[in-house]
Short mmCIF file of C-alpha atoms in Angstrom, two decimals:
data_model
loop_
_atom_site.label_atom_id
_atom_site.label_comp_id
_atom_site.label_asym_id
_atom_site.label_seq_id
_atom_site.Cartn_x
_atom_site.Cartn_y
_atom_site.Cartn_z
CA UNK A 1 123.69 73.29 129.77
CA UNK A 2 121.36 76.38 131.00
CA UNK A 3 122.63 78.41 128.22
CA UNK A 4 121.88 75.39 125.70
CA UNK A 5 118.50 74.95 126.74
CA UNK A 6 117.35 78.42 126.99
CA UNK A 7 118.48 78.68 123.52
CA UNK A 8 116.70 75.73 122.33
CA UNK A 9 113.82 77.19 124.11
CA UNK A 10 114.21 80.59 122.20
CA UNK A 11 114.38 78.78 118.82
CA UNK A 12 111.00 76.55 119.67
CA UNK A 13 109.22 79.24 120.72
CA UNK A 14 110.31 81.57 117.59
CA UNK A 15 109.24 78.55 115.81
CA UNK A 16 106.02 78.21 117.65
CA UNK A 17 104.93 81.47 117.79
CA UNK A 18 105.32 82.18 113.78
CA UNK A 19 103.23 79.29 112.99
CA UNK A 20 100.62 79.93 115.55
CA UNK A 21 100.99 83.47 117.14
CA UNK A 22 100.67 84.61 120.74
CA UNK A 23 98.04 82.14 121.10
CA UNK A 24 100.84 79.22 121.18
CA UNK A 25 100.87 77.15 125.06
CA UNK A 26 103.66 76.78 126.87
CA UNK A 27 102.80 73.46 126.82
CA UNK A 28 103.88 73.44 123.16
CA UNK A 29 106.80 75.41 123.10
CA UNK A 30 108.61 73.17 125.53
CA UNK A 31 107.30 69.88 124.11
CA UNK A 32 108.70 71.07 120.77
CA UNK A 33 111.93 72.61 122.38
CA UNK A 34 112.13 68.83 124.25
CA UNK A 35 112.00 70.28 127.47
CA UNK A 36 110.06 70.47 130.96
CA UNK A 37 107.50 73.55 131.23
CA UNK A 38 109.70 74.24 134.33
CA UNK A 39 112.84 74.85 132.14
CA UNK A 40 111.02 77.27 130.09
CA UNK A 41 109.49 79.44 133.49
CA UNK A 42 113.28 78.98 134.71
CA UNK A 43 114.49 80.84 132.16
CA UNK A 44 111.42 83.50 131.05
CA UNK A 45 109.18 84.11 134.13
CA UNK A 46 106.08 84.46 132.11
CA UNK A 47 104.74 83.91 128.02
CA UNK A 48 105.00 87.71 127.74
CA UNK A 49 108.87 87.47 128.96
CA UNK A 50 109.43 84.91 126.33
CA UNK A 51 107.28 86.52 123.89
CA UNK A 52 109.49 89.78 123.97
CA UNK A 53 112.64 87.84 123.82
CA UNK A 54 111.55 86.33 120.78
CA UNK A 55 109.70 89.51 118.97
CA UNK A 56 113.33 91.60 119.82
CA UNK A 57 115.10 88.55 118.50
CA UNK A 58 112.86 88.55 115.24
CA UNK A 59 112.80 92.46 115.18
CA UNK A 60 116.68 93.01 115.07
CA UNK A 61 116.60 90.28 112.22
CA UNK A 62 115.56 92.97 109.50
CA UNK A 63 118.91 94.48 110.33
CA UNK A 64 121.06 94.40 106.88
CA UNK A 65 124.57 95.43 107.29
CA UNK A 66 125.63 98.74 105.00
CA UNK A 67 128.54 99.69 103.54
CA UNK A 68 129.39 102.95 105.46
CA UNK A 69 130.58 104.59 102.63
CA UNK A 70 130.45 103.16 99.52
CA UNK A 71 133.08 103.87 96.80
CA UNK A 72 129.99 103.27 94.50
CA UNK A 73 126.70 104.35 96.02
CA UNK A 74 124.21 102.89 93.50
CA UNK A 75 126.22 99.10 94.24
CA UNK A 76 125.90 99.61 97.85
CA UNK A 77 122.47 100.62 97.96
CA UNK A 78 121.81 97.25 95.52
CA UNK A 79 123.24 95.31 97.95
CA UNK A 80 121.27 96.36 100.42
CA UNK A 81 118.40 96.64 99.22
CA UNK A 82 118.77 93.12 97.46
CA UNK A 83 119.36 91.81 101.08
CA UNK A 84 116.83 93.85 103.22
CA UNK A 85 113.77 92.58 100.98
CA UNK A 86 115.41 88.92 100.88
CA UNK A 87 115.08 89.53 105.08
CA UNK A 88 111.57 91.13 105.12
CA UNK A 89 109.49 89.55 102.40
CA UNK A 90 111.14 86.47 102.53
CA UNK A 91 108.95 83.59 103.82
CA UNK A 92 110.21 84.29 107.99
CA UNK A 93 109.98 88.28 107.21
CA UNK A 94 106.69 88.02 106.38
CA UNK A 95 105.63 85.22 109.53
CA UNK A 96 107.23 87.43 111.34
CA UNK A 97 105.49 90.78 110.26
CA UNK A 98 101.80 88.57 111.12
CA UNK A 99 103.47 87.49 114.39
CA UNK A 100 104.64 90.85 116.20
CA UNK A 101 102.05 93.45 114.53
CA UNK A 102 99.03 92.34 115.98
CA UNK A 103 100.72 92.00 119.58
CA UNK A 104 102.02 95.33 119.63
CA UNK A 105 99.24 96.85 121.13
CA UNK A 106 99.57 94.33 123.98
CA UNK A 107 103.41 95.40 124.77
CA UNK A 108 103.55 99.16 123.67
CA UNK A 109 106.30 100.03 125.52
CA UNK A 110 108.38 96.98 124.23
CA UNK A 111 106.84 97.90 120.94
CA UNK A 112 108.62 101.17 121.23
CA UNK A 113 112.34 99.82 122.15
CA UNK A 114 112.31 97.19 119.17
CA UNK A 115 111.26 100.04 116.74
CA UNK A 116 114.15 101.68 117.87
CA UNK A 117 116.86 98.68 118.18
CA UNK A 118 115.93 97.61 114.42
CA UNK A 119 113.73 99.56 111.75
CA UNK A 120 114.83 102.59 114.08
CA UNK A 121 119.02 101.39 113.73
CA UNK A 122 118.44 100.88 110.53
CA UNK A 123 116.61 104.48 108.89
CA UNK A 124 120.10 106.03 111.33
CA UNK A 125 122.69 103.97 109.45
CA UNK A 126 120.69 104.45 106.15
CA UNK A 127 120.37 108.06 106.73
CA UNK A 128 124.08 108.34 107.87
CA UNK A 129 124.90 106.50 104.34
CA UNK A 130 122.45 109.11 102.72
CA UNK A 131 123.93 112.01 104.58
CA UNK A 132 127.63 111.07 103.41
CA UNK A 133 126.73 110.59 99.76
CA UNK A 134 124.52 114.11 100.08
CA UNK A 135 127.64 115.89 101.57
CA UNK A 136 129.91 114.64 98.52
CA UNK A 137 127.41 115.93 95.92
CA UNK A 138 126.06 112.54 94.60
CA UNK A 139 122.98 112.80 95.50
CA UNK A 140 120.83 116.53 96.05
CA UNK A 141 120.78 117.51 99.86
CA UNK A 142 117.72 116.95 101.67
CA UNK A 143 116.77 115.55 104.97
CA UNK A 144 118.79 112.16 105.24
CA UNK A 145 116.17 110.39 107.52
CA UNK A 146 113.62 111.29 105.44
CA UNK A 147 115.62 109.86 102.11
CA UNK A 148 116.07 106.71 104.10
CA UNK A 149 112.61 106.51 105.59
CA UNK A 150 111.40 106.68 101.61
CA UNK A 151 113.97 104.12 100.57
CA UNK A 152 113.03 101.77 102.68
CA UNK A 153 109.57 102.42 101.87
CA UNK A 154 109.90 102.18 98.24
CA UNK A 155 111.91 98.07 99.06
CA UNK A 156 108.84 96.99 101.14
CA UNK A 157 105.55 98.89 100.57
CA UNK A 158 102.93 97.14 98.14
CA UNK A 159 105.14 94.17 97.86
CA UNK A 160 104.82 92.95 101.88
CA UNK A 161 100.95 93.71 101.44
CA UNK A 162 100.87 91.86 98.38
CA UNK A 163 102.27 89.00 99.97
CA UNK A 164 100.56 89.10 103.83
CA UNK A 165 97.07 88.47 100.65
CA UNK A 166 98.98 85.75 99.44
CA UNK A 167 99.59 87.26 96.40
CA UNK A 168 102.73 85.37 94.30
CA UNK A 169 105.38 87.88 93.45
CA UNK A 170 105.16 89.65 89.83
CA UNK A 171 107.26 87.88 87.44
CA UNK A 172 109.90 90.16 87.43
CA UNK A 173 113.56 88.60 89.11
CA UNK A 174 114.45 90.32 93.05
CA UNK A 175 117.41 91.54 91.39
CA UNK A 176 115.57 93.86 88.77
CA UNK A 177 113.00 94.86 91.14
CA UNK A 178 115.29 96.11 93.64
CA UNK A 179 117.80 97.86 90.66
CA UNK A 180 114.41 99.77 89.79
CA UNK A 181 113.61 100.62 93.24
CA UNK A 182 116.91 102.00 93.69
CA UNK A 183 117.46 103.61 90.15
CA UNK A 184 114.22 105.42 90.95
CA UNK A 185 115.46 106.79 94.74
CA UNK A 186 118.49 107.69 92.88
CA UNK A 187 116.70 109.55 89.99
CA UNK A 188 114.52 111.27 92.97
CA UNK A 189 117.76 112.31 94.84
CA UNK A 190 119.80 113.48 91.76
CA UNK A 191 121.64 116.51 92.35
#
């Protein structure tokens, strides 16, 4: 029963703290998780503990599994990069983006440790991909982290900005923008 409602009050507060920020009560949170205040302070001591649970629950979100090696590197990096910009500019990537960035100044430290347990695990496994592929001769050796870093630049940048303006996507399908991203890393990296 304690681990059911703590995870009940997890998902309300994620819930409540996308659609109103760090500002949301307590009050709230366990009126829309359907429990006491008292189960919520039993479980996170303070709204900053619960806030950090939730922000390292939403950061590690944007973590998109990667084929180690893949037998064909421009398919794996399509299907990853098809699935990391479904994660981050969906609709919850980008409440989410709203919801932790303006906070981070409040919990720097914190800010710090879910860099590095998901953007941070994600440029190593990216660059270990990169690294690999480099190694084999498919694409020209340079610094894997930085390759990564750029990659993952190139599936986010002016697209999440567009979208925190509330700017609709161009008209062009997920799937071709993400082959073009990629086609262009690719031409970048040739050997």
């Amino acid at each position: 029963m304690a681990v059911a409602n703590r995870e009940r009050v997890l998902r309300a507060a994620t819930r409540t703290f996308l659609a109103r920020g760090y500002r949301s009560s307590v009050d709230d949170i366990a009126r829309s998780a359907g429990v006491a205040k008292q189960t919520v302070y039993h479980h996170f001591p303070s709204k900053d503990a619960l806030f950090r649970a939730v922000a390292q629950d939403l950061a590690a979100s944007v973590l998109v599994e990667l084929d180690a090696a893949p037998r064909d590197l421009r398919a794996g990096l399509l299907r990853f990069a098809a699935a990391y910009r479904e994660r981050v500019l969906g609709p919850q990537g980008i409440a989410t983006f709203r919801t932790l960035v303006p906070e981070m100044a409040r919990f720097p430290a914190r800010a710090r440790a879910m860099y590095a347990g998901s953007a941070g695990v994600l440029v190593e496994r990216l660059a270990q991909v990169l690294s690999g592929a480099m190694e084999a001769g498919r694409l020209r050796r340079d610094d894997p982290e930085y390759a990564a870093e750029l990659l993952l630049g190139m599936l986010v940048g002016m697209d999440r900005v567009k979208r925190l303006f509330g700017i609709s996507p161009s008209g062009e399908s997920e799937a071709r923008r993400a082959a073009r991203i990629v086609d262009s890393f690719l031409r970048a990296f040739e050997p």
